[in-house]
Tab-separated table of C-alpha atoms in Angstrom:
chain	number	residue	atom	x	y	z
A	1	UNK	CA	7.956	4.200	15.728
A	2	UNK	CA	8.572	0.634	16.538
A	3	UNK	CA	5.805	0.524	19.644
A	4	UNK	CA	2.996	2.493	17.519
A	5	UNK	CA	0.066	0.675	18.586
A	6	UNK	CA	-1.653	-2.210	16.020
A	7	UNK	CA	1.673	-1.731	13.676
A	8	UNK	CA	3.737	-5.327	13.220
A	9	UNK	CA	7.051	-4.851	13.210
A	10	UNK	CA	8.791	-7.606	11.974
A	11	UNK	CA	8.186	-9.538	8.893
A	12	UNK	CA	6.016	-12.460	10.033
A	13	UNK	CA	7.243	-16.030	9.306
A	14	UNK	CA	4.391	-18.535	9.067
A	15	UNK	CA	2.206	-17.980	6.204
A	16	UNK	CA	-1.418	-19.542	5.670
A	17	UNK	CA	-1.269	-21.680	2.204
A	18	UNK	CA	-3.191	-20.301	-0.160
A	19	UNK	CA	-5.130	-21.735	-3.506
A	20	UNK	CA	-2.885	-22.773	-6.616
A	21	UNK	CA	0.672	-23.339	-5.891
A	22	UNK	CA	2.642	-24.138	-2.860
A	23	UNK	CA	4.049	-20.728	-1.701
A	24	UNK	CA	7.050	-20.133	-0.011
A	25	UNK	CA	6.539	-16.881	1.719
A	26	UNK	CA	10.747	-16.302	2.044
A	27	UNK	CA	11.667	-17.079	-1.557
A	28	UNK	CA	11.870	-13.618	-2.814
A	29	UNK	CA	14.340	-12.319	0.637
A	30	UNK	CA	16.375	-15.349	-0.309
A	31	UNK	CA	17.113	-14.264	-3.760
A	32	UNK	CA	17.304	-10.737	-2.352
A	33	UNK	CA	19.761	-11.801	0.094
A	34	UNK	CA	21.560	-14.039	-2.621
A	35	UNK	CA	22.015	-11.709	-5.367
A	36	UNK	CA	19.520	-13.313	-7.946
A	37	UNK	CA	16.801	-11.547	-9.842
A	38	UNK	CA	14.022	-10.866	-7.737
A	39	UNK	CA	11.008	-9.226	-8.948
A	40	UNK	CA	8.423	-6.681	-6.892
A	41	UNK	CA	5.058	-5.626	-7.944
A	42	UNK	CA	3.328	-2.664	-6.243
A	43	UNK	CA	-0.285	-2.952	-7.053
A	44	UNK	CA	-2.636	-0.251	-5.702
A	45	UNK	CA	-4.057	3.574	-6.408
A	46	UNK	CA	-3.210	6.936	-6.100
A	47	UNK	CA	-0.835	6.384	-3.217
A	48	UNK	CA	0.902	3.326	-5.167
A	49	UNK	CA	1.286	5.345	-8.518
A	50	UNK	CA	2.762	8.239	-6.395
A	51	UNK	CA	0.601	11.183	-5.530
A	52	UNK	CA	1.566	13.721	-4.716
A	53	UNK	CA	5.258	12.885	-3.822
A	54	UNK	CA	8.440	14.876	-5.573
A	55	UNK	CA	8.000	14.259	-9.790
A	56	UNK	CA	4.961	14.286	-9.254
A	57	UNK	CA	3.973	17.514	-11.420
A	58	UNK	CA	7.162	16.068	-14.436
A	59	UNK	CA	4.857	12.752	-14.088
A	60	UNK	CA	1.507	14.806	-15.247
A	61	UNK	CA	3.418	16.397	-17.634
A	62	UNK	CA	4.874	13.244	-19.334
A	63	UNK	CA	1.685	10.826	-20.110
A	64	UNK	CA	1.616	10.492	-16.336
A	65	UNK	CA	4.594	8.112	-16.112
A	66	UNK	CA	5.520	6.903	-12.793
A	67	UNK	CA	9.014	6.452	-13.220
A	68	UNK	CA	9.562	9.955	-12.917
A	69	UNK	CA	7.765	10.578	-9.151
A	70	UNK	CA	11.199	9.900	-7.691
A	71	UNK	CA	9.574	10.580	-4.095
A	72	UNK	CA	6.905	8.109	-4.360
A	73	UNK	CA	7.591	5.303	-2.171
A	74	UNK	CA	7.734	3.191	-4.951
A	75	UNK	CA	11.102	4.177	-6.285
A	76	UNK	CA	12.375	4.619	-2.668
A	77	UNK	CA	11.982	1.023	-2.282
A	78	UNK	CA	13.577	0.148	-5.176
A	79	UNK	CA	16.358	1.916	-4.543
A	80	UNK	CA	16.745	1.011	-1.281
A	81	UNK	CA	15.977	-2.743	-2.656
A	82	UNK	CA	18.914	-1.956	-5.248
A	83	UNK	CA	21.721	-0.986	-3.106
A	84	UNK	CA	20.841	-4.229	-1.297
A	85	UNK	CA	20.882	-6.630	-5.019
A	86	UNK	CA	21.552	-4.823	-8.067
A	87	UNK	CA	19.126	-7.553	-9.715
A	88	UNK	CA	16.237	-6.407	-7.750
A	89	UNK	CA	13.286	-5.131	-9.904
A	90	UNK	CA	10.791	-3.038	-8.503
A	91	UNK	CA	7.348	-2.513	-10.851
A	92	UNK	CA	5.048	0.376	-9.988
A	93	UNK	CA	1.490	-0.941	-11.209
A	94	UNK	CA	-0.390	1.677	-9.197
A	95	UNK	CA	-3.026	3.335	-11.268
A	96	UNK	CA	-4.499	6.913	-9.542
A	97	UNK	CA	-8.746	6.247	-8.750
A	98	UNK	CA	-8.787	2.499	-9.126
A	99	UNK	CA	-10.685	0.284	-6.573
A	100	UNK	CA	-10.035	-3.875	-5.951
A	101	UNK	CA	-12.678	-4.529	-8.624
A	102	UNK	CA	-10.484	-2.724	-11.295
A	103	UNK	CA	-7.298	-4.217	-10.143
A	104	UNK	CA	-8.861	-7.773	-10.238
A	105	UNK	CA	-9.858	-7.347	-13.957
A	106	UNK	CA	-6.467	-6.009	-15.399
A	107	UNK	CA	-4.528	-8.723	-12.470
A	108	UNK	CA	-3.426	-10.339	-15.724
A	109	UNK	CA	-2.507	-7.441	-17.100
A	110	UNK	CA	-0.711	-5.772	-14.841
A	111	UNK	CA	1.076	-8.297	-12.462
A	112	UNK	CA	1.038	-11.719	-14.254
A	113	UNK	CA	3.746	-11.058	-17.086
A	114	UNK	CA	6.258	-9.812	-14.394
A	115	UNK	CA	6.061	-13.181	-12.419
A	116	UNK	CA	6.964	-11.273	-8.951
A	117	UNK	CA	8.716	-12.981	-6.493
A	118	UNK	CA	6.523	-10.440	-3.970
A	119	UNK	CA	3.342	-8.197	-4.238
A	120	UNK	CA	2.725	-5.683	-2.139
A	121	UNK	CA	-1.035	-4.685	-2.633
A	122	UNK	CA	-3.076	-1.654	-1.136
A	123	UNK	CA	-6.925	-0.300	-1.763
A	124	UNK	CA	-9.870	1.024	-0.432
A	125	UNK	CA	-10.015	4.774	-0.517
A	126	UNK	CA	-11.702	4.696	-3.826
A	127	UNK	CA	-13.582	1.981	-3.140
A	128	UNK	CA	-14.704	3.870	-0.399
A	129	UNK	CA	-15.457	6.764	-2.218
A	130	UNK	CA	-16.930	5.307	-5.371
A	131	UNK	CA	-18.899	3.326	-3.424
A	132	UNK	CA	-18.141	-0.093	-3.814
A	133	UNK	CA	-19.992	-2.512	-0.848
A	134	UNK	CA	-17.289	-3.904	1.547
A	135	UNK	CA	-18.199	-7.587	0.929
A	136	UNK	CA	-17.325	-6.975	-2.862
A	137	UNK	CA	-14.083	-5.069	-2.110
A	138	UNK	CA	-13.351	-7.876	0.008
A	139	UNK	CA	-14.201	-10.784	-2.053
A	140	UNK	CA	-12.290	-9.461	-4.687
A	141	UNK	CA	-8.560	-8.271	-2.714
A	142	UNK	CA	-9.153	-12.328	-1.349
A	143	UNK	CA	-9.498	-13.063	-5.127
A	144	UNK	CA	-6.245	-10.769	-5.725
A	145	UNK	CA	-4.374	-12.488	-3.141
A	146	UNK	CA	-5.383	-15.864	-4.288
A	147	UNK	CA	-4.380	-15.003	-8.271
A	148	UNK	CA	-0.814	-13.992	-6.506
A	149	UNK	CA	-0.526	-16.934	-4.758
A	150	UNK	CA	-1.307	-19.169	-7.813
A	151	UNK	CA	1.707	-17.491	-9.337
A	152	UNK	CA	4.046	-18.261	-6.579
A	153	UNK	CA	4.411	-14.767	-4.879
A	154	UNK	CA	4.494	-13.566	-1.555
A	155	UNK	CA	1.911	-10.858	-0.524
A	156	UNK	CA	2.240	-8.036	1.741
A	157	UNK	CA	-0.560	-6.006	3.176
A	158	UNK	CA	-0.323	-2.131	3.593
A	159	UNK	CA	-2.826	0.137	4.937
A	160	UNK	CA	-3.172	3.959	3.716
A	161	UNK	CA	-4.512	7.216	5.576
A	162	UNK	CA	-5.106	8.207	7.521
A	163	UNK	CA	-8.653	10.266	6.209
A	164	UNK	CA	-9.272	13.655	7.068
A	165	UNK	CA	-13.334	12.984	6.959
A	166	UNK	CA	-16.161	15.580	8.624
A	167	UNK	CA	-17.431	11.870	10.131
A	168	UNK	CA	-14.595	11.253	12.060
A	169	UNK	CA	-10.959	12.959	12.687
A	170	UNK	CA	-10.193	15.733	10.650
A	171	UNK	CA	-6.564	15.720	11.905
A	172	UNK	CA	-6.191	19.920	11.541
A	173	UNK	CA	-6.962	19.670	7.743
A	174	UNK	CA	-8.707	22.573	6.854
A	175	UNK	CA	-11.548	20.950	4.296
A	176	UNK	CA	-12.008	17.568	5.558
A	177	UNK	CA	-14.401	15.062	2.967
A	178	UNK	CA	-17.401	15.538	3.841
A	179	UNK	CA	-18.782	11.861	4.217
A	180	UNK	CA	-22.012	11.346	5.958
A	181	UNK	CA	-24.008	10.009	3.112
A	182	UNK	CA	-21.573	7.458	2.583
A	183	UNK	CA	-22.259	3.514	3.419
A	184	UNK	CA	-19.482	2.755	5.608
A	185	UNK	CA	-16.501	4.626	7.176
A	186	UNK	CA	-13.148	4.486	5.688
A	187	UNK	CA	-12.121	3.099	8.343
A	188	UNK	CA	-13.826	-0.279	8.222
A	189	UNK	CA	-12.264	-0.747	4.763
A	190	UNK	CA	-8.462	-0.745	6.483
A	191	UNK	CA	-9.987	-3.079	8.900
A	192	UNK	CA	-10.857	-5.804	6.448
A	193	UNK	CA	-6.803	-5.422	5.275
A	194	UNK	CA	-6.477	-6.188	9.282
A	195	UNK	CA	-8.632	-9.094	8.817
A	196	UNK	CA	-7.013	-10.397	5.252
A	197	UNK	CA	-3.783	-10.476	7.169
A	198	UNK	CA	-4.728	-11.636	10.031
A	199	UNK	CA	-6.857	-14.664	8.533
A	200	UNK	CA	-4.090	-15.538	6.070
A	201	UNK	CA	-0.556	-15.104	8.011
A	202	UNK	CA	0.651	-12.219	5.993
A	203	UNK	CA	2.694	-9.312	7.097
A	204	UNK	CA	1.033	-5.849	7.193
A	205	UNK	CA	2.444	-2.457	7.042
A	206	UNK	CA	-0.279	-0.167	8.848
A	207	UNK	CA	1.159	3.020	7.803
A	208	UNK	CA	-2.188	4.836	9.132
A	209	UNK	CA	-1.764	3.676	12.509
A	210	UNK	CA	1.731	4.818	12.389
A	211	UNK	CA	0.486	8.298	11.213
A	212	UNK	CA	-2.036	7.745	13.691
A	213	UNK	CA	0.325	7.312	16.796
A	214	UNK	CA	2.559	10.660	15.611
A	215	UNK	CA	-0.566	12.319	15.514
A	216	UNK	CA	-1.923	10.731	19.285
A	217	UNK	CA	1.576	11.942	20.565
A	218	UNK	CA	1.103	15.523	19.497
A	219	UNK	CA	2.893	16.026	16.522
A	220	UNK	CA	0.572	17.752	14.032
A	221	UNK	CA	0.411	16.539	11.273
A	222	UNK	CA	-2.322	19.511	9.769
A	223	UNK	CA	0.372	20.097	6.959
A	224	UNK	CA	0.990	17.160	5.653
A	225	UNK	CA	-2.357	16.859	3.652
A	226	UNK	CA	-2.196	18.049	0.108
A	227	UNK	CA	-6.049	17.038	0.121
A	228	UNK	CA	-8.539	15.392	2.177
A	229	UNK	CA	-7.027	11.720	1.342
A	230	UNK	CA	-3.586	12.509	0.087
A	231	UNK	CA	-0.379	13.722	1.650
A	232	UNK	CA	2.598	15.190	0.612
A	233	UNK	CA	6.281	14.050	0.357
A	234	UNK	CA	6.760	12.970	4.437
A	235	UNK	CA	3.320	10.937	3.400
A	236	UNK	CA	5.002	8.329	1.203
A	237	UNK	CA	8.334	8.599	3.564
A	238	UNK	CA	6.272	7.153	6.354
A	239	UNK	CA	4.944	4.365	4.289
A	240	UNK	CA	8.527	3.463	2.581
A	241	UNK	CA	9.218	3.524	6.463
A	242	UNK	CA	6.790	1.669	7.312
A	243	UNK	CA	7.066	-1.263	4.772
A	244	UNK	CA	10.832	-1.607	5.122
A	245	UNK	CA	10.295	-1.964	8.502
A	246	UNK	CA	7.730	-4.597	7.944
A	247	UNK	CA	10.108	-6.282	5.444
A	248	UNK	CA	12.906	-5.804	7.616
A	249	UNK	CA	15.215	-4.579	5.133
């Protein structure tokens, strides 16, 4: 997994500085690494909050709490991020059918009072879908990563999919979304997370190319999709994967 092609896979050093305060892009692995509290946010959508990994169905059942999707990737990283400091907090901010505009408006709401150490921030399939233009979704995940960095945090990039769309790969899925009156391809939407990392130093998981380069070496991957845009469980195990990788942790 560590040669799939346009994945980084180590946690990248040298970070751009960003508006508001200084940042220090290794603060939160020192605390990690020294046993003081250190705080993650997971900001994102469907594939944040934890569709459809196991607790899933509990979740809907139970005011669609997110504590209880113990297969999301989520709580895999927080327990993984546990075992490693018992002080580690992990907060699952994901919120199923949001888009960057959303996320932007409730920022204060749903990152600012935790103070995080690190964010770890993914959207664009319902921005895609709803549809919101690409120089909007991107002005306002820059305007996401800026509001982090004026609290102090690190950011880390993560890319979801991939798609199963009637424009482009279907990947076996048997009722691919069909897509053709849409503005742009999902696809360009993970490239501007390419970009945003690119431009501003920071690390990115690209969990779709990973999927992408299992899939390129023949392993099919026709029953993984529990819809056109979601998988199941092994879904959310590549991207806890694929971010701890990226962490290196």
């Amino acid at each position: 997994m560590r040669e799939a092609e346009g994945y980084v896979p180590e946690y990248e050093r040298t970070v751009h500085a960003m508006s508001g305060k200084t940042n220090d892009s290794l603060n939160w692995r020192r605390k990690l690494t020294n046993g003081e509290p250190v705080t993650v946010v997971a900001l994102g959508d469907s594939w944040t909050y934890g569709s459809v990994a196991e607790g899933w169905y509990e979740a809907r059942e139970s005011a669609m709490n997110p504590e209880l999707i113990r297969g999301s990737w989520v709580m895999q990283l927080r327990r993984r991020l546990q075992q490693l400091n018992p002080q580690a907090v992990v907060v699952n901010s994901g919120k199923g059918g949001w888009t960057a505009p959303q996320a932007l408006e409730a920022f204060d709401a749903l990152v600012t009072p935790h103070q995080p150490d690190l964010l770890l921030l993914n959207y664009g399939i319902n921005d895609w879908k709803r549809p919101i233009s690409l120089e909007r979704y991107r002005a306002d995940m820059e305007r996401i990563l800026d509001k982090a960095g004026e609290l102090g945090s690190a950011s880390v990039l993560w890319t979801s999919g991939p798609v199963s769309a009637q424009s482009g790969e279907t990947y076996g899925w048997h009722s691919p979304m069909k897509d053709d009156g849409f503005p742009e391809p999902f696809a360009r939407f993970n490239d501007t997370l390419r970009e945003l990392a690119a431009e501003r130093g920071l690390p990115l998981a690209d969990a779709e190319r990973w999927i992408e380069a299992e899939w390129r070496e023949g392993t099919d991957i026709s029953g993984w999709f529990y819809d056109s845009i979601h998988f199941l469980q092994i879904g959310h195990d590549r991207i806890f994967a694929c971010i701890c990788e990226t962490l290196d942790i």
